[in-house]
Short mmCIF file of C-alpha atoms in Angstrom, two decimals:
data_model
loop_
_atom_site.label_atom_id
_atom_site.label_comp_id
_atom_site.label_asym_id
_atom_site.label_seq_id
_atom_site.Cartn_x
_atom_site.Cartn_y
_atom_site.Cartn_z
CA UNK A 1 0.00 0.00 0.00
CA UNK A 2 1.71 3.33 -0.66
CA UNK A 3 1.96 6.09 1.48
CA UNK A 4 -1.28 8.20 -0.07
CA UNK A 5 -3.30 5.31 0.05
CA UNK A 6 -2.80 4.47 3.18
CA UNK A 7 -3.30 8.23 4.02
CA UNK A 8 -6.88 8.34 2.47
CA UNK A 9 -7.97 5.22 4.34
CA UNK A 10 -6.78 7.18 7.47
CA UNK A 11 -9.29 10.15 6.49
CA UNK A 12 -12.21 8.05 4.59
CA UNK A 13 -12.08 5.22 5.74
CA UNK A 14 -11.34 1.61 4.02
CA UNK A 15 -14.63 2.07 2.22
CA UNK A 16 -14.49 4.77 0.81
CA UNK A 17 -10.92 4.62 0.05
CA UNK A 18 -11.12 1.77 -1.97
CA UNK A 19 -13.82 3.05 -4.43
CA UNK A 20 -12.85 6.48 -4.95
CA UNK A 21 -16.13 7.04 -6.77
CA UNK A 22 -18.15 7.16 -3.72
CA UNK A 23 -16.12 10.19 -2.03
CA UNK A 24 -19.53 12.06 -3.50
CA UNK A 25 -21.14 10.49 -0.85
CA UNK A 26 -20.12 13.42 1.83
CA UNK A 27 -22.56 15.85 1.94
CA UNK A 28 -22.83 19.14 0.11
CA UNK A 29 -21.57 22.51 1.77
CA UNK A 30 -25.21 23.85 -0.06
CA UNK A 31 -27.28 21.15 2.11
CA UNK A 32 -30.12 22.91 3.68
CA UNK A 33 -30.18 19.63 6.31
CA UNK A 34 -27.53 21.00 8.66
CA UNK A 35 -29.42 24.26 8.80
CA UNK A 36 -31.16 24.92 12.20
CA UNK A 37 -35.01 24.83 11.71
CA UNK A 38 -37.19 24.11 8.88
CA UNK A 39 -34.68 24.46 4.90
CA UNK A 40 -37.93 26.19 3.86
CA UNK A 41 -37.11 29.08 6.56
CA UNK A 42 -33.95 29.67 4.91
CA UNK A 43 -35.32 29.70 1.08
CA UNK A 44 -37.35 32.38 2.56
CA UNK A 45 -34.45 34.04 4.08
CA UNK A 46 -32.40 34.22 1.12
CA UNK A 47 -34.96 35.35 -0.95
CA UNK A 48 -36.36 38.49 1.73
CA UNK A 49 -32.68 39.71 1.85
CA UNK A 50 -32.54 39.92 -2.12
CA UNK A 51 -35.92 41.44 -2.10
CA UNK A 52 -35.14 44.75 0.33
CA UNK A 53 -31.38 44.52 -1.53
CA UNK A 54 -33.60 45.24 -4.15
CA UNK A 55 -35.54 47.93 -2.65
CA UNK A 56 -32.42 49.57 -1.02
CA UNK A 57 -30.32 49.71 -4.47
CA UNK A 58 -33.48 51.44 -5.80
CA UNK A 59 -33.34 54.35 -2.88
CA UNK A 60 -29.50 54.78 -3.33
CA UNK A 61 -30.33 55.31 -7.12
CA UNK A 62 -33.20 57.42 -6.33
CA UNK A 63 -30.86 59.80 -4.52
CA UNK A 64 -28.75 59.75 -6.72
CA UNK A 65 -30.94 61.19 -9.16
CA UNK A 66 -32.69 63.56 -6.76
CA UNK A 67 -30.49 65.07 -4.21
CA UNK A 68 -32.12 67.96 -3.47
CA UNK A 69 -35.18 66.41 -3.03
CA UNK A 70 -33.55 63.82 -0.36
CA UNK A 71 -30.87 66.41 1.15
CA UNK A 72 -34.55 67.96 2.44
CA UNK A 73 -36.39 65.08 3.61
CA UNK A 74 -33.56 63.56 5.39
CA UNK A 75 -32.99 66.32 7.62
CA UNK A 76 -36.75 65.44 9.26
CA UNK A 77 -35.46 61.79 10.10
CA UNK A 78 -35.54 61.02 13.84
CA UNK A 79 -32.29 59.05 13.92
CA UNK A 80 -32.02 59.26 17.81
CA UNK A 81 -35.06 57.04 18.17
CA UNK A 82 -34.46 54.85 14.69
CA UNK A 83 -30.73 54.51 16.73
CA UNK A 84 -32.71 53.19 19.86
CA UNK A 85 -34.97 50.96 17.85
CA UNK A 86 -31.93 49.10 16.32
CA UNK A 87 -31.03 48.91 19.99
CA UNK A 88 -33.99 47.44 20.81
CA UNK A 89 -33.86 45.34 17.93
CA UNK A 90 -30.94 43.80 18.32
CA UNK A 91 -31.62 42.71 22.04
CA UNK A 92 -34.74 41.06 21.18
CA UNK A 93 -33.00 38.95 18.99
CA UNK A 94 -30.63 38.36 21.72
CA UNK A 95 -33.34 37.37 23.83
CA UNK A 96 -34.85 35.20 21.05
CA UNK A 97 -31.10 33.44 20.78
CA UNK A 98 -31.51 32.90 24.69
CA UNK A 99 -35.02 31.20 24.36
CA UNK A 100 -33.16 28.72 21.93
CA UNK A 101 -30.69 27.99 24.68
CA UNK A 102 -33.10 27.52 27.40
CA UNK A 103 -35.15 25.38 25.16
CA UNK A 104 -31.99 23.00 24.60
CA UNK A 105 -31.53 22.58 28.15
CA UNK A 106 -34.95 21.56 28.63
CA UNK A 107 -36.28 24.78 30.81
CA UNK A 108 -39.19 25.53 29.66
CA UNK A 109 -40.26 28.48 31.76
CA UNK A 110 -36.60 30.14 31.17
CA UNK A 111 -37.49 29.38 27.25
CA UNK A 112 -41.64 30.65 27.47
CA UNK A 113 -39.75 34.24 29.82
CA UNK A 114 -37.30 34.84 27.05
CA UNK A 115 -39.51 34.40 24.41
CA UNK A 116 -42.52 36.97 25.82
CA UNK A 117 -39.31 39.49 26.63
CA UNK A 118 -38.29 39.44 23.09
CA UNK A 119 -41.70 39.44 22.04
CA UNK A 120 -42.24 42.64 24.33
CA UNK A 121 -39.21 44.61 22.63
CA UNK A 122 -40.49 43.68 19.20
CA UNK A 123 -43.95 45.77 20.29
CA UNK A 124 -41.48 48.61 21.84
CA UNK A 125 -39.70 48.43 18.02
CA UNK A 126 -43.28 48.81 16.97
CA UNK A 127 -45.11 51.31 18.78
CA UNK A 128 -41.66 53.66 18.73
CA UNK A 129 -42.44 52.95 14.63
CA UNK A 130 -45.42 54.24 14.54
CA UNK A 131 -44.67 57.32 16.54
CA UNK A 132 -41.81 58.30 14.59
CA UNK A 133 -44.96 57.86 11.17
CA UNK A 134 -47.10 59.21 13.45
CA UNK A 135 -44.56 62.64 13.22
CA UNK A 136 -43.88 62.83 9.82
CA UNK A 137 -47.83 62.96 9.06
CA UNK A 138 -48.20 65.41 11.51
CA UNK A 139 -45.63 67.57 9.03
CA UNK A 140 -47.93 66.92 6.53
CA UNK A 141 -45.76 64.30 5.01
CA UNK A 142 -47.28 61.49 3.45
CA UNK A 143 -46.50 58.20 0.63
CA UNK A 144 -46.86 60.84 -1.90
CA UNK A 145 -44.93 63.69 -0.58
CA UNK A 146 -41.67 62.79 -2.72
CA UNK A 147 -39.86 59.73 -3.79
CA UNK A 148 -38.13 59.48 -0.66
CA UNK A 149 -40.91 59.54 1.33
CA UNK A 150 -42.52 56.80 -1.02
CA UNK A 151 -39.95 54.30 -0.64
CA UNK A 152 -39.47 55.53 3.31
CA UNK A 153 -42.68 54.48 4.11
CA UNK A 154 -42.68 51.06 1.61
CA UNK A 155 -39.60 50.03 2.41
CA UNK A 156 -39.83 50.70 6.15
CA UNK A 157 -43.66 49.85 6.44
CA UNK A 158 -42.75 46.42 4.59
CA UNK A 159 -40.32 45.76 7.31
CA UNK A 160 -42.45 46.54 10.11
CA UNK A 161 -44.96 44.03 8.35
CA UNK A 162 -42.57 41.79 9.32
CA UNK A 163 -42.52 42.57 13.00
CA UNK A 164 -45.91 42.35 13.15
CA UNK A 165 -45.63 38.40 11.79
CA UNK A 166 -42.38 37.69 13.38
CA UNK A 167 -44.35 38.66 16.85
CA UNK A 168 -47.39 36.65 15.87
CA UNK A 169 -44.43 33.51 15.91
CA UNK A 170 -43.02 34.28 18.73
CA UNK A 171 -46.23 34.08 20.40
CA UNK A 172 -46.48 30.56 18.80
CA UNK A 173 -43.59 29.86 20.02
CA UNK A 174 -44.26 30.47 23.36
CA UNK A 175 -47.55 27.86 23.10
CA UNK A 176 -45.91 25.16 21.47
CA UNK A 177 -41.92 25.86 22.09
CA UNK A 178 -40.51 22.43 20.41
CA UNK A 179 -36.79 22.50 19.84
CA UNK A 180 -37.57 22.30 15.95
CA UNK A 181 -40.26 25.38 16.14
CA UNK A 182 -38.16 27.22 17.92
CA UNK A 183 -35.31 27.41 15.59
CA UNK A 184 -37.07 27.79 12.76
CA UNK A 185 -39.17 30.58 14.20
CA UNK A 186 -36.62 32.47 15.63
CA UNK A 187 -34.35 32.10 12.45
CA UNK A 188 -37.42 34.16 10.85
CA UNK A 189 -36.87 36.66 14.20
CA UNK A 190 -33.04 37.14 13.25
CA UNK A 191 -33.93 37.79 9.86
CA UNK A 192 -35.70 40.78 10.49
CA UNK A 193 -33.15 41.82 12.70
CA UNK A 194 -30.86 41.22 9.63
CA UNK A 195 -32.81 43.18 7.20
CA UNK A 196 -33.14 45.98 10.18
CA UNK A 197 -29.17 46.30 9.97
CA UNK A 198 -29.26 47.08 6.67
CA UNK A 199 -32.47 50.05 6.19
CA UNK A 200 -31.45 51.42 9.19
CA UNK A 201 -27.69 52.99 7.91
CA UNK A 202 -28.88 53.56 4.15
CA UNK A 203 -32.02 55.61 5.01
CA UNK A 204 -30.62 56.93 8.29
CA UNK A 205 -26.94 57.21 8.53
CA UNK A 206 -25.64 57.40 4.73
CA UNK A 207 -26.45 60.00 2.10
CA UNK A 208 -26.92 63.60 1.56
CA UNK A 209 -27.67 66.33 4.21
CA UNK A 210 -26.51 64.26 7.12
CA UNK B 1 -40.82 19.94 24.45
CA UNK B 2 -39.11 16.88 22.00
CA UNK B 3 -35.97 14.89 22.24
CA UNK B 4 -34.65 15.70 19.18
CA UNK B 5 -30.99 16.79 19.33
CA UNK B 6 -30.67 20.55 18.18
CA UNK B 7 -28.79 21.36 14.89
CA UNK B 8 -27.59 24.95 16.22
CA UNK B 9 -24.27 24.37 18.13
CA UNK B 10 -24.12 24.72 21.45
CA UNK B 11 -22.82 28.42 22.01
CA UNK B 12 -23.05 29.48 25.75
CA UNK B 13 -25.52 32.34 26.83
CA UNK B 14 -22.27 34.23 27.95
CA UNK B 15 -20.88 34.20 24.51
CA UNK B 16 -24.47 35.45 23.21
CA UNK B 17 -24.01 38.24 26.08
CA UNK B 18 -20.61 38.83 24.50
CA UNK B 19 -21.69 39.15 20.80
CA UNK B 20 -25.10 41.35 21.99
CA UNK B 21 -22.37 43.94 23.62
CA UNK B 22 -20.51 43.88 20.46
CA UNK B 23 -23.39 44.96 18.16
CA UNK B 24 -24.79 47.59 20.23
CA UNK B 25 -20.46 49.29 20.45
CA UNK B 26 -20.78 48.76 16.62
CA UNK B 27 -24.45 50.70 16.17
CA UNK B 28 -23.54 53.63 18.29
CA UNK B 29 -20.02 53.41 16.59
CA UNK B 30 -22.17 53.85 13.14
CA UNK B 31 -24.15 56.26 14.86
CA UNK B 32 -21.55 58.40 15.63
CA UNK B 33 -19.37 58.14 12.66
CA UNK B 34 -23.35 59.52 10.88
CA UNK B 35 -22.48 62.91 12.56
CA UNK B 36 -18.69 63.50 11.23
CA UNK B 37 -19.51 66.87 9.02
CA UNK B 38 -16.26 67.28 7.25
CA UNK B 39 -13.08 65.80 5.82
CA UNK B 40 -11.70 62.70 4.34
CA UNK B 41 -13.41 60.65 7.45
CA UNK B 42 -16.97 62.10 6.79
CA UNK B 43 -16.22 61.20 3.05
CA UNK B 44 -15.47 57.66 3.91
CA UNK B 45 -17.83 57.31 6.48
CA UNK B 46 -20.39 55.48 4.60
CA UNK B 47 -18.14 52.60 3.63
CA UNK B 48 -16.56 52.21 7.10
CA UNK B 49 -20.58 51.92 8.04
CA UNK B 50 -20.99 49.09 5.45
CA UNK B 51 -18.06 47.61 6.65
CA UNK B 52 -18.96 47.88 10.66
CA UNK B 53 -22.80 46.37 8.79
CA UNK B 54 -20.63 43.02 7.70
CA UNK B 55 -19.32 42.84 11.31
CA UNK B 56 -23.07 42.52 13.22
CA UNK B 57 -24.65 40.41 10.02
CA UNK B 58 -21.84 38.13 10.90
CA UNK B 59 -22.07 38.42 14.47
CA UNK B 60 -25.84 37.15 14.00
CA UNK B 61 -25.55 34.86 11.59
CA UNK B 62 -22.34 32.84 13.65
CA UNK B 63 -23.71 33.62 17.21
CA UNK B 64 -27.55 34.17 16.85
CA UNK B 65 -28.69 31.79 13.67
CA UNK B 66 -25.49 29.03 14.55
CA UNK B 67 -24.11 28.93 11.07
CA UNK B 68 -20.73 28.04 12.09
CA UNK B 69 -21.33 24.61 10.62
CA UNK B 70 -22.35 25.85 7.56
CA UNK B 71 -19.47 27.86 5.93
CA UNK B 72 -21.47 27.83 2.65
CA UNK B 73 -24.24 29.16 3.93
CA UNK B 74 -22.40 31.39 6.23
CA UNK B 75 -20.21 32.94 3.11
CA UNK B 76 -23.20 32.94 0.91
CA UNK B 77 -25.60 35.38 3.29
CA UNK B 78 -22.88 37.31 4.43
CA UNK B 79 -21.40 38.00 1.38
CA UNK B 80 -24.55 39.09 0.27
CA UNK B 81 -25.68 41.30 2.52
CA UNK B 82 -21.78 43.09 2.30
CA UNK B 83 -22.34 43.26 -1.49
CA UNK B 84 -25.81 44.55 -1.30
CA UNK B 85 -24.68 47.46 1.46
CA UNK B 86 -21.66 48.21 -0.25
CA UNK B 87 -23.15 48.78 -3.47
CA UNK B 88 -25.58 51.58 -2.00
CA UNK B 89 -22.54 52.99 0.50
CA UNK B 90 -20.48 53.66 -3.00
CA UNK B 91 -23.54 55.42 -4.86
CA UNK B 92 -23.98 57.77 -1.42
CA UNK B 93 -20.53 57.92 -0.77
CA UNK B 94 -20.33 59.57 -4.87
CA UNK B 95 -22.97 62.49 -3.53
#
C-alpha cells in the first residue's frame, strides 16, 4: 500500500478509500439539512434579503438622481429614536437566541420568559415605529410627498410588516416551544433583525444632508 | 418539548451576552461616525458603516442563527448582505 493510500484510508475510511467514486457520498456545503429549523425558513431568508437589496439599491439610485429632493427630507429623520430601535432590535434577537438555549436545556419556563421578553421589545420596536410615522404625518408628510418619502414608508412599512408576523411567531412559540419550532421561528426573528441592519444605515446614517 | 438533538451548536448564553455587547459598540459606533460633518473621514464614512454592517450580520448569523457549521451558507448570506450594502454605500458615498 503506498503512502497516499494508506493516508486516504486514514481520512475516509477503508470504504471509501477503496472506491474512490463514492467520495460524493459526503454531503454538500449547499445542504439545507444541517441548517437549524425548517430548509424552507432559509429559502425564505435568502430570498427576503434579495428582495429589500432590491428595494435599497433602488433608494440609493433614487438619490442619486434627486439630491435635493432627499438632502430635504432627510434632515426630518428622527435618527435618535431609529438609533434606539436598532437597539432594541438587536436585544430582542438576543433574547430570542436565549429562548433557543433555554429550550436546549430543557427549561421551559426560562425558554416561554425569554420568548414573551423578546416578544415585548419587538412591540417597543413597533409602537416607537409608529410614533416616529405618526410625526412625519403630523408635518404633513405622506406616501406621496416625494420619492423618498414613497420608498421611506414602503420600504420601512414592509419591514415593520414583518414585525408584526415575526411577533405573531413568537407568540407561537411560546404555546408550542418544540426545539424544531423554535429554531425555525426564531431564524425568521433574526432575519428581520438582519434586514433591520441594513435600512437602518442607508435611510438613516448614509447620504446627503446628514 | 421533544428529544430531538438541536442542529444549532451549542454556544453558551455568555458568549451570546458577549456578541449582543458587540453589536450595540458597533451601532452607536455607526451612529456616531453619521455625525462626522467634514473631511476625508466624513467622506469615507459610509463605507466604514458598510463595513462595521458586515461585522453585526456576521455576528448574528455565527452567534444568533449558529451557522458556524455551515461555511457555505455562512459565506453565501454574508457576502450578500456586504455586497448589497456596499453597493448603495459607493452610490452615497459619490454624492
Amino acid at each position: 500500500m503506498t503512502q497516499k493510500r494508506a493516508d486516504a484510508m486514514a481520512v475516509e475510511g477503508p470504504h471509501i478509500a477503496s472506491k474512490p467514486g463514492r467520495s460524493s457520498k459526503r454531503q454538500s456545503p449547499w445542504s439545507l439539512e444541517k441548517l437549524p429549523g425548517d430548509p424552507m425558513m432559509w429559502i425564505l431568508i435568502v430570498s427576503e434579503i434579495f428582495v429589500f437589496g432590491g428595494a435599497l439599491w433602488a433608494f440609493a439610485i433614487s438619490e442619486m438622481l434627486h439630491p435635493d429632493i432627499f438632502r430635504e427630507a432627510r434632515a426630518h429623520l428622527n435618527i435618535p429614536i431609529a438609533t434606539l430601535n436598532t437597539l432594541i432590535l438587536l436585544t430582542s434577537g438576543f433574547i430570542a437566541a436565549i429562548a433557543v438555549r433555554y429550550a436546549n436545556s430543557g427549561n421551559l419556563r426560562m425558554t416561554r420568559l425569554s420568548l414573551l421578553g423578546a416578544g415585548i421589545l419587538g412591540i417597543l420596536f413597533m409602537l416607537l415605529k409608529i410614533m416616529e410615522y405618526w410625526q412625519k404625518f403630523e408635518m404633513g408628510v405622506g406616501l406621496e410627498t416625494n420619492s423618498f418619502y414613497t420608498l421611506y414608508f414602503l420600504v420601512t412599512g414592509f419591514h415593520l410588516a414583518h414585525v408584526v408576523f415575526g411577533l405573531i411567531i413568537l407568540a407561537i412559540l411560546a404555546v408550542w416551544p418544540s426545539k424544531d419550532n423554535l429554531e425555525t421561528g426564531t431564524a425568521f426573528w433574526h432575519m428581520v433583525d438582519l434586514i433591520w441592519l441594513m435600512i437602518f444605515p442607508v435611510f438613516y446614517l448614509m447620504g446627503v444632508g446628514l | 418539548m421533544n428529544a430531538q438533538p438541536s442542529k444549532m451548536p451549542g454556544i453558551k448564553i455568555a458568549d451570546l451576552l458577549k456578541a449582543w455587547v458587540m453589536l450595540v459598540s458597533l451601532t452607536l459606533a455607526s451612529f456616531a461616525m453619521s455625525y462626522l460633518e467634514a473631511g476625508f473621514l466624513a467622506k469615507i464614512s459610509p463605507l466604514i458603516i458598510a463595513v462595521m454592517i458586515l461585522l453585526k450580520s456576521r455576528i448574528i448569523l455565527t452567534r444568533y442563527l449558529g451557522l458556524m457549521q455551515t461555511s457555505a451558507w455562512y459565506m453565501m448570506l454574508s457576502a450578500t448582505i456586504f455586497i448589497i450594502i456596499v453597493i448603495c454605500a459607493g452610490m452615497l458615498a459619490t454624492l
